[in-house]
XYZ file of C-alpha atoms in Angstrom:
572
model
C 112.834 -35.594 -329.711
C 112.381 -33.835 -333.015
C 115.293 -33.291 -335.373
C 115.309 -29.591 -334.526
C 115.478 -30.264 -330.790
C 118.253 -32.807 -331.324
C 120.240 -30.188 -333.211
C 119.872 -27.714 -330.359
C 120.839 -30.372 -327.798
C 124.032 -31.129 -329.723
C 124.802 -27.438 -330.185
C 124.338 -26.782 -326.471
C 126.719 -29.642 -325.696
C 129.332 -28.137 -328.013
C 128.936 -24.750 -326.317
C 129.208 -26.184 -322.791
C 132.328 -28.212 -323.527
C 133.870 -25.302 -325.426
C 133.375 -23.221 -322.288
C 135.156 -25.933 -320.297
C 138.179 -25.448 -322.542
C 138.007 -21.686 -321.959
C 137.641 -22.047 -318.185
C 141.202 -23.437 -317.879
C 140.623 -25.221 -314.558
C 144.082 -24.905 -313.010
C 142.725 -24.771 -309.447
C 139.526 -25.166 -307.451
C 137.042 -22.327 -307.006
C 135.402 -22.986 -303.624
C 136.938 -24.805 -300.635
C 134.288 -27.556 -300.617
C 135.719 -28.854 -303.871
C 138.895 -29.727 -302.011
C 137.212 -32.148 -299.623
C 135.397 -33.973 -302.456
C 138.560 -34.202 -304.543
C 140.680 -35.390 -301.621
C 138.176 -38.153 -300.890
C 137.914 -39.124 -304.556
C 141.709 -39.227 -304.780
C 141.833 -41.602 -301.814
C 139.205 -43.825 -303.447
C 141.141 -43.795 -306.713
C 144.089 -45.177 -304.754
C 142.105 -47.908 -303.072
C 140.295 -46.789 -299.923
C 138.259 -44.311 -297.931
C 140.825 -43.425 -295.282
C 143.422 -40.690 -295.798
C 146.616 -40.534 -293.687
C 146.556 -37.474 -291.445
C 149.349 -34.909 -291.503
C 151.511 -33.736 -288.596
C 149.995 -36.222 -286.169
C 152.624 -35.303 -283.570
C 151.108 -31.805 -283.503
C 147.482 -32.580 -284.342
C 147.121 -35.559 -282.046
C 143.310 -35.693 -282.051
C 142.724 -34.564 -285.624
C 141.154 -31.242 -284.655
C 143.406 -29.177 -286.933
C 143.122 -31.122 -290.192
C 143.241 -28.907 -293.277
C 140.384 -30.894 -294.868
C 137.989 -30.372 -291.925
C 137.130 -34.068 -292.346
C 133.909 -35.830 -291.548
C 135.625 -38.379 -289.301
C 139.017 -38.884 -287.638
C 140.043 -42.529 -287.282
C 143.323 -42.677 -285.369
C 146.099 -41.493 -287.660
C 143.705 -41.532 -290.618
C 140.670 -39.492 -291.584
C 137.645 -39.729 -293.856
C 137.220 -36.455 -295.678
C 133.679 -36.981 -296.954
C 131.279 -39.911 -296.847
C 127.967 -38.244 -296.010
C 126.847 -38.742 -299.607
C 129.318 -41.384 -300.688
C 127.880 -41.631 -304.195
C 129.527 -38.394 -305.315
C 133.177 -39.168 -304.475
C 132.605 -42.673 -305.861
C 131.235 -41.120 -309.058
C 134.130 -38.739 -309.624
C 136.994 -40.993 -308.464
C 137.502 -42.660 -311.889
C 137.281 -39.296 -313.642
C 139.866 -37.804 -311.280
C 142.178 -40.771 -311.778
C 141.920 -40.654 -315.578
C 141.597 -36.940 -316.272
C 142.554 -35.073 -313.128
C 140.520 -32.070 -312.044
C 139.407 -31.439 -315.620
C 138.068 -34.988 -315.782
C 135.903 -34.306 -312.736
C 134.571 -31.130 -314.322
C 133.504 -33.186 -317.337
C 131.095 -34.982 -314.971
C 129.677 -31.622 -313.862
C 129.317 -30.362 -317.435
C 127.486 -33.564 -318.339
C 125.215 -32.899 -315.358
C 124.495 -29.369 -316.582
C 123.818 -30.659 -320.086
C 121.591 -33.422 -318.716
C 119.640 -30.968 -316.560
C 118.998 -28.798 -319.619
C 117.868 -31.803 -321.670
C 115.543 -33.037 -318.913
C 114.022 -29.580 -318.528
C 113.554 -29.358 -322.286
C 111.722 -32.684 -322.385
C 109.494 -31.639 -319.492
C 108.678 -28.387 -321.292
C 108.012 -30.329 -324.499
C 105.320 -32.334 -322.721
C 103.646 -29.062 -321.748
C 103.990 -27.498 -325.190
C 106.442 -28.556 -327.938
C 107.195 -24.896 -328.644
C 108.669 -24.497 -325.150
C 111.313 -27.217 -325.453
C 114.117 -25.265 -327.125
C 113.795 -22.118 -324.968
C 113.838 -24.269 -321.813
C 116.939 -26.104 -323.040
C 118.946 -22.916 -323.506
C 117.600 -21.155 -320.444
C 118.806 -23.955 -318.165
C 122.006 -24.566 -320.113
C 123.394 -21.042 -320.367
C 121.253 -18.716 -318.244
C 120.552 -20.497 -314.956
C 122.722 -20.601 -311.810
C 123.596 -24.171 -312.794
C 126.108 -22.632 -315.205
C 128.213 -21.742 -312.157
C 128.002 -25.257 -310.691
C 128.530 -26.938 -314.038
C 132.193 -25.947 -313.822
C 132.827 -26.931 -310.198
C 133.625 -30.335 -308.720
C 130.386 -30.424 -306.720
C 127.262 -32.569 -307.127
C 124.740 -29.791 -307.781
C 124.596 -30.062 -311.574
C 124.445 -33.859 -311.495
C 121.663 -33.750 -308.881
C 119.736 -31.250 -310.998
C 119.928 -33.661 -313.927
C 118.677 -36.623 -311.882
C 115.893 -34.462 -310.433
C 114.739 -33.506 -313.912
C 114.789 -37.054 -315.230
C 113.071 -38.376 -312.095
C 110.188 -35.950 -312.548
C 110.010 -36.635 -316.278
C 110.052 -40.413 -315.882
C 107.436 -40.526 -313.146
C 105.176 -38.182 -315.113
C 105.410 -40.470 -318.130
C 104.421 -43.413 -315.937
C 101.491 -41.680 -314.243
C 100.144 -40.032 -317.401
C 101.135 -42.511 -320.132
C 101.707 -45.768 -318.222
C 105.303 -45.924 -319.438
C 107.116 -48.690 -317.545
C 110.426 -47.351 -318.834
C 109.485 -44.005 -317.314
C 108.753 -45.642 -313.956
C 112.033 -47.558 -313.860
C 114.126 -44.647 -315.077
C 112.355 -42.141 -312.858
C 112.762 -44.341 -309.790
C 116.480 -44.822 -310.399
C 116.941 -41.091 -310.988
C 115.028 -40.284 -307.805
C 117.210 -42.656 -305.772
C 120.331 -41.101 -307.310
C 119.131 -37.634 -306.302
C 118.762 -38.755 -302.685
C 122.246 -40.284 -302.758
C 123.882 -37.187 -304.252
C 122.491 -34.278 -302.227
C 120.779 -33.706 -298.872
C 118.097 -31.573 -300.516
C 117.562 -34.497 -302.879
C 115.743 -36.230 -300.027
C 113.439 -33.229 -299.715
C 112.717 -33.346 -303.443
C 111.989 -37.071 -303.361
C 109.626 -36.642 -300.432
C 108.059 -33.630 -302.146
C 107.342 -35.608 -305.311
C 105.934 -38.523 -303.305
C 103.646 -36.275 -301.271
C 102.552 -34.360 -304.373
C 101.486 -37.580 -306.097
C 99.433 -38.678 -303.096
C 97.792 -35.279 -302.608
C 96.909 -34.840 -306.267
C 95.482 -38.353 -306.434
C 92.811 -37.207 -303.978
C 91.799 -33.891 -305.494
C 89.012 -35.362 -307.659
C 87.847 -37.744 -304.974
C 84.219 -36.589 -305.139
C 83.848 -36.637 -308.926
C 86.117 -39.330 -310.322
C 87.409 -41.099 -307.244
C 91.001 -41.682 -306.224
C 93.699 -41.860 -308.891
C 94.973 -45.202 -307.630
C 98.033 -45.330 -309.889
C 99.223 -41.909 -308.762
C 98.594 -42.692 -305.102
C 100.389 -46.050 -305.190
C 103.239 -44.482 -307.124
C 103.582 -41.801 -304.455
C 103.650 -44.422 -301.703
C 106.170 -46.500 -303.665
C 108.446 -43.509 -304.249
C 108.211 -42.617 -300.575
C 109.466 -46.104 -299.754
C 112.271 -45.745 -302.306
C 113.214 -42.426 -300.714
C 113.398 -43.959 -297.250
C 115.388 -46.946 -298.545
C 117.830 -44.682 -300.396
C 118.268 -42.474 -297.354
C 118.906 -45.507 -295.144
C 121.403 -46.924 -297.637
C 123.208 -43.598 -297.795
C 123.476 -43.282 -294.021
C 124.465 -46.944 -293.731
C 127.433 -46.427 -296.034
C 128.389 -43.321 -294.076
C 128.154 -45.275 -290.822
C 130.295 -48.102 -292.181
C 132.985 -45.871 -293.643
C 133.272 -43.518 -290.668
C 132.620 -46.194 -288.022
C 130.107 -43.766 -286.584
C 126.594 -43.978 -285.271
C 124.760 -42.503 -288.258
C 122.626 -45.436 -289.357
C 118.884 -45.133 -289.037
C 115.987 -43.084 -290.278
C 116.139 -39.704 -288.594
C 113.223 -37.545 -289.779
C 114.515 -34.633 -287.700
C 117.762 -34.679 -289.660
C 115.771 -34.409 -292.875
C 113.296 -31.797 -291.707
C 115.450 -29.580 -289.494
C 119.018 -28.609 -288.782
C 120.259 -27.369 -285.426
C 121.727 -24.324 -287.162
C 118.727 -23.701 -289.414
C 117.601 -20.092 -289.763
C 114.897 -19.885 -292.461
C 114.618 -16.082 -292.412
C 118.316 -15.271 -292.722
C 118.839 -18.245 -295.003
C 116.059 -17.132 -297.337
C 117.568 -13.663 -297.578
C 120.974 -15.143 -298.397
C 119.891 -17.854 -300.844
C 116.849 -16.273 -302.471
C 117.219 -12.491 -302.390
C 120.724 -11.286 -301.551
C 122.493 -9.759 -304.585
C 125.994 -9.990 -303.090
C 128.237 -12.223 -300.982
C 129.717 -11.159 -297.662
C 129.365 -7.485 -298.551
C 128.113 -5.426 -301.513
C 130.466 -5.324 -304.494
C 130.835 -2.514 -306.995
C 128.758 -4.502 -309.483
C 125.913 -5.049 -307.006
C 124.016 -1.939 -308.105
C 124.033 -3.170 -311.707
C 122.889 -6.651 -310.680
C 120.021 -5.197 -308.653
C 119.045 -2.783 -311.427
C 119.110 -5.433 -314.157
C 117.201 -8.053 -312.170
C 114.641 -5.661 -310.693
C 113.965 -3.961 -314.039
C 113.500 -7.262 -315.853
C 111.086 -8.617 -313.261
C 109.261 -5.279 -313.044
C 108.795 -5.263 -316.830
C 107.111 -8.648 -316.631
C 104.876 -7.486 -313.786
C 103.847 -4.382 -315.732
C 102.781 -6.539 -318.669
C 100.934 -8.850 -316.286
C 99.020 -6.091 -314.494
C 98.639 -3.466 -317.231
C 99.479 -4.904 -320.665
C 98.473 -1.658 -322.379
C 101.480 -0.014 -320.771
C 103.861 -2.014 -322.900
C 106.010 1.079 -323.476
C 106.775 1.185 -319.750
C 107.664 -2.503 -319.843
C 109.980 -2.074 -322.826
C 111.566 0.939 -321.150
C 112.305 -1.164 -318.081
C 113.826 -3.852 -320.295
C 116.098 -1.269 -321.899
C 117.183 -0.168 -318.412
C 117.894 -3.819 -317.561
C 119.982 -4.196 -320.708
C 121.932 -1.003 -319.988
C 122.657 -2.157 -316.433
C 123.806 -5.501 -317.813
C 126.271 -3.815 -320.143
C 127.601 -1.759 -317.224
C 127.922 -4.979 -315.215
C 130.425 -6.293 -317.748
C 132.799 -3.416 -317.045
C 132.895 -3.943 -313.273
C 134.798 -6.690 -311.449
C 132.392 -9.595 -310.893
C 131.079 -10.205 -307.416
C 129.255 -13.092 -305.795
C 125.458 -13.096 -306.226
C 124.118 -15.536 -303.657
C 120.372 -15.054 -304.173
C 118.391 -17.040 -306.721
C 116.193 -14.085 -307.687
C 118.951 -11.619 -308.680
C 121.084 -14.340 -310.272
C 118.220 -15.747 -312.357
C 115.599 -12.999 -312.878
C 114.220 -14.744 -315.978
C 112.789 -17.381 -313.658
C 110.748 -14.931 -311.604
C 109.772 -12.959 -314.713
C 108.142 -16.085 -316.117
C 106.656 -17.555 -312.951
C 104.591 -14.428 -312.238
C 102.540 -15.347 -315.320
C 101.286 -18.649 -313.971
C 97.505 -18.915 -313.664
C 95.345 -20.816 -311.243
C 94.109 -22.730 -314.270
C 97.594 -24.248 -314.626
C 96.713 -26.449 -311.677
C 94.056 -28.097 -313.841
C 96.746 -29.599 -316.065
C 98.001 -32.828 -314.387
C 101.678 -32.405 -315.240
C 101.832 -28.716 -314.391
C 99.983 -29.331 -311.141
C 102.405 -32.136 -310.275
C 105.454 -29.964 -310.894
C 104.038 -26.919 -309.101
C 103.085 -28.986 -306.054
C 106.416 -30.814 -305.983
C 108.371 -27.573 -306.269
C 106.275 -25.877 -303.581
C 106.717 -28.715 -301.074
C 110.417 -29.117 -301.818
C 111.121 -25.383 -301.671
C 109.304 -25.147 -298.329
C 111.459 -27.963 -296.993
C 114.645 -26.324 -298.238
C 113.704 -22.965 -296.727
C 112.948 -24.627 -293.388
C 116.411 -26.211 -293.318
C 118.530 -23.336 -294.651
C 121.592 -22.282 -292.722
C 121.702 -18.676 -291.544
C 124.237 -17.820 -294.250
C 122.391 -19.822 -296.904
C 124.840 -21.819 -298.974
C 127.825 -19.614 -298.038
C 129.979 -19.182 -301.185
C 127.101 -19.868 -303.556
C 125.816 -18.433 -306.798
C 122.059 -18.161 -307.138
C 120.928 -20.257 -304.176
C 122.767 -23.554 -304.540
C 120.306 -25.552 -302.443
C 117.552 -24.642 -304.891
C 119.591 -25.652 -307.939
C 118.052 -29.093 -308.265
C 114.633 -27.469 -308.803
C 115.809 -25.458 -311.822
C 114.920 -28.167 -314.398
C 111.371 -28.264 -312.991
C 110.748 -24.544 -312.623
C 112.199 -23.381 -315.937
C 109.466 -25.064 -318.060
C 106.881 -23.218 -315.973
C 108.802 -19.963 -316.396
C 109.093 -20.456 -320.158
C 105.357 -21.125 -320.275
C 104.800 -17.809 -318.517
C 107.205 -15.943 -320.792
C 105.379 -17.325 -323.819
C 102.228 -15.660 -322.489
C 104.068 -12.338 -322.287
C 105.315 -12.754 -325.849
C 101.781 -13.461 -327.066
C 100.774 -9.932 -326.034
C 103.532 -8.301 -328.085
C 103.949 -7.693 -331.778
C 107.045 -8.853 -333.635
C 109.064 -5.675 -333.039
C 108.256 -5.627 -329.346
C 109.216 -9.279 -329.031
C 112.550 -8.618 -330.725
C 113.338 -5.748 -328.366
C 112.310 -7.825 -325.347
C 114.379 -10.783 -326.548
C 117.480 -8.652 -327.186
C 117.264 -6.998 -323.775
C 116.726 -10.347 -322.051
C 119.759 -11.804 -323.827
C 121.845 -8.895 -322.507
C 120.788 -9.689 -318.941
C 121.391 -13.416 -319.362
C 124.801 -12.897 -320.953
C 125.918 -10.421 -318.291
C 124.923 -12.643 -315.364
C 126.308 -15.884 -316.807
C 129.540 -14.243 -317.901
C 129.844 -12.670 -314.440
C 129.503 -16.121 -312.896
C 132.285 -17.515 -315.076
C 134.485 -14.432 -314.665
C 134.101 -14.732 -310.911
C 135.121 -18.370 -311.181
C 138.229 -17.361 -313.111
C 139.165 -14.839 -310.412
C 138.639 -17.373 -307.623
C 140.609 -20.054 -309.484
C 143.458 -17.621 -309.965
C 143.383 -16.662 -306.289
C 143.490 -20.310 -305.209
C 146.327 -21.112 -307.602
C 148.328 -18.059 -306.536
C 147.808 -18.794 -302.836
C 148.696 -22.478 -302.983
C 151.520 -22.233 -305.511
C 152.851 -19.073 -303.873
C 152.995 -20.829 -300.515
C 154.755 -23.860 -302.002
C 157.254 -21.638 -303.812
C 157.928 -19.699 -300.603
C 158.639 -22.937 -298.757
C 160.934 -24.215 -301.500
C 162.828 -20.931 -301.845
C 163.358 -20.375 -298.126
C 163.567 -23.864 -296.656
C 164.471 -26.252 -299.465
C 163.680 -29.853 -298.618
C 162.854 -29.209 -294.962
C 159.780 -26.945 -294.960
C 158.200 -25.901 -291.665
C 154.641 -26.689 -290.699
C 152.003 -24.585 -292.485
C 148.924 -23.387 -290.581
C 145.958 -21.652 -292.226
C 144.410 -19.157 -289.799
C 142.141 -16.351 -290.979
C 140.483 -13.409 -289.298
C 137.294 -14.517 -291.078
C 136.961 -18.235 -290.262
C 136.217 -20.534 -293.168
C 137.324 -23.628 -295.000
C 140.145 -22.043 -297.003
C 142.578 -24.688 -295.764
C 140.765 -27.129 -298.058
C 142.332 -25.295 -300.976
C 145.544 -27.093 -299.955
C 143.947 -30.485 -300.595
C 146.759 -31.528 -302.948
C 150.236 -30.414 -301.868
C 153.681 -31.936 -302.549
C 154.952 -34.697 -300.317
C 156.732 -33.296 -297.295
C 154.505 -30.232 -297.002
C 152.180 -30.494 -294.006
C 149.215 -28.143 -293.658
C 146.935 -27.707 -290.653
C 144.297 -25.115 -289.769
C 142.961 -23.404 -286.672
C 140.165 -21.830 -288.766
C 140.207 -18.555 -286.810
C 143.365 -16.521 -286.239
C 142.360 -15.977 -282.622
C 142.765 -19.738 -282.097
C 146.355 -19.812 -283.338
C 147.492 -21.022 -279.919
C 145.682 -24.307 -280.670
C 148.484 -24.993 -283.157
C 151.409 -23.251 -281.436
C 151.116 -25.034 -278.083
C 151.114 -28.628 -279.422
C 153.743 -27.636 -282.003
C 156.091 -26.454 -279.249
C 155.440 -29.651 -277.310
C 156.360 -31.659 -280.416
C 159.615 -29.744 -280.875
C 158.458 -27.613 -283.804
C 160.344 -24.313 -283.850
C 158.704 -22.520 -286.788
C 155.321 -22.255 -288.455
C 154.329 -20.513 -291.668
C 150.913 -18.940 -291.132
C 148.708 -18.449 -294.200
C 146.284 -15.693 -293.263
C 144.007 -12.974 -294.582
C 145.466 -10.413 -292.158
C 147.955 -7.827 -293.341
C 151.424 -8.498 -291.838
C 151.408 -4.985 -290.368
C 148.354 -5.926 -288.271
C 149.247 -9.556 -287.659
C 151.326 -9.040 -284.525
C 148.738 -6.685 -283.057
C 146.107 -9.426 -283.304
C 148.123 -12.408 -282.078
C 150.972 -10.741 -280.178
C 149.636 -11.929 -276.826
C 149.429 -15.526 -278.046
C 152.986 -15.350 -279.373
C 154.350 -13.802 -276.165
C 152.675 -16.420 -273.974
C 154.444 -19.137 -275.947
C 157.786 -17.362 -276.211
C 157.404 -16.974 -279.977
C 157.634 -13.992 -282.274
C 157.103 -12.939 -285.870
C 160.287 -13.919 -287.696
C 159.488 -12.884 -291.258
C 156.682 -11.862 -293.584
C 156.395 -12.534 -297.292
C 157.206 -9.389 -299.255
C 154.231 -9.877 -301.576
C 150.768 -11.379 -301.002
C 150.203 -14.880 -302.353
C 146.860 -14.528 -304.077
C 144.474 -13.246 -301.444
C 146.636 -14.527 -298.590
C 149.624 -13.297 -296.620
C 152.452 -15.514 -295.369
C 153.921 -14.883 -291.927
C 156.727 -16.961 -290.424
C 156.474 -17.293 -286.654
C 158.549 -19.249 -284.174
C 161.161 -19.136 -281.461
C 163.401 -16.090 -281.888
C 166.445 -18.357 -281.972
C 165.018 -20.060 -285.084
C 165.183 -16.876 -287.152
C 168.731 -17.510 -288.291
C 168.155 -21.156 -289.211
C 165.872 -20.429 -292.197
């Protein structure tokens, strides 16, 4: 790296860790964090198994708040499907708590930006710094860089795997081969889509080794490298499933191509809409119109310059519209943007400038082919709702370090058609869009953290204020089923939390609770207390229970309703 690039790398690191201080991570953002943290906490204390709660009520482990991967008698394993991640964050959690785990994610985001910068530098040294900052502060990885999930770390290993293997194939760098192979194996161990990337890179190497078969013959090094990496991918996948099998005592060991290529719940069409195109979460937010306007205008400006460069005034006008929409976005409450395209319009704006001639360059061809194969695999295996509570297509996040250099290359071609003034206007407008989207991602995180903290702490305070040292059982049951019970991954000793997922299944907790002698349950729900009895009144009547009390104020985004035997009302 040049001195200038080093300076930018250090500056980006300072910015990312300064943002960590501003984030104030007092609680988790998405429920999935809870299952990873619970498993890491168990590992930090010496083992994989976690004692189950309220086993007299939840005899078979069907109501566990963690929605665990495996139930083993009175214990459970929260998460072992990709054991490398909880093993990675366990020391950080033990030493630094939740903030310590986020340091791992920030390092992953920083590493992904560095890897992307080095890939771009191999294409053109002038692209290195823009790629660094685009990944570090403008991509959807910014959202995942401040969560306790493996996406940022996997993006970093993906970038370094591609970089290392390219250095081996093009420059015969043994260090590149060793480092790239280790990074590729780590990607497989961290994320399910990491297997698709590893296979994509292996297939790309083999295919590209044959493209000059008639003129120059087979590129033997590239072909053998592809075969070798394919073997490493299979070995890593087998090792990962073997650990899962051992920890959960389940029958998961073995190479299952169907598990890699398809999912029983896969819905590529709906999943593509959710993870690639949708500009909102469950439903449109007030800010959605500004997100759509900013993203569409930015991409349209690039297309205008691509198709009719003489109409640069139209393009600049569209960029001004994008900037204005971005400013308006800052004044609306942030909403979830699940699609990659609306969350990261700079990517599409650059990729539309790729030429067929880019396939003549070995490294560009390798990246384009790898990304195409991997993306096709991800699309084929997407769930109907995409990545659920995601920002910018989380399953595609590991491809960001590979695609950004290509996008920056394309954007440099746009800039070459502009004079200095036009470039300055375009840059300023693009910065507005980037700042608005990234700040929206972090503002949304802050809102979700606050909601989690208010819900969990509010519930604990309610139990302490009303029941002292003998709190009743807590059951999370929502009208909209989800994993919100995982937000209670770390509660004080003596507090027991279960979940029925859906409110309509509340009898699954009431019936065994009555059989175990439990007289009261505090229900944490998303249903207004005024409507609660209307929805579950029949279930309560059938069990001889009733609503005893409702919390006077919502706890975050949740309501607390005390239910039980009518005779128990006076004992609280």
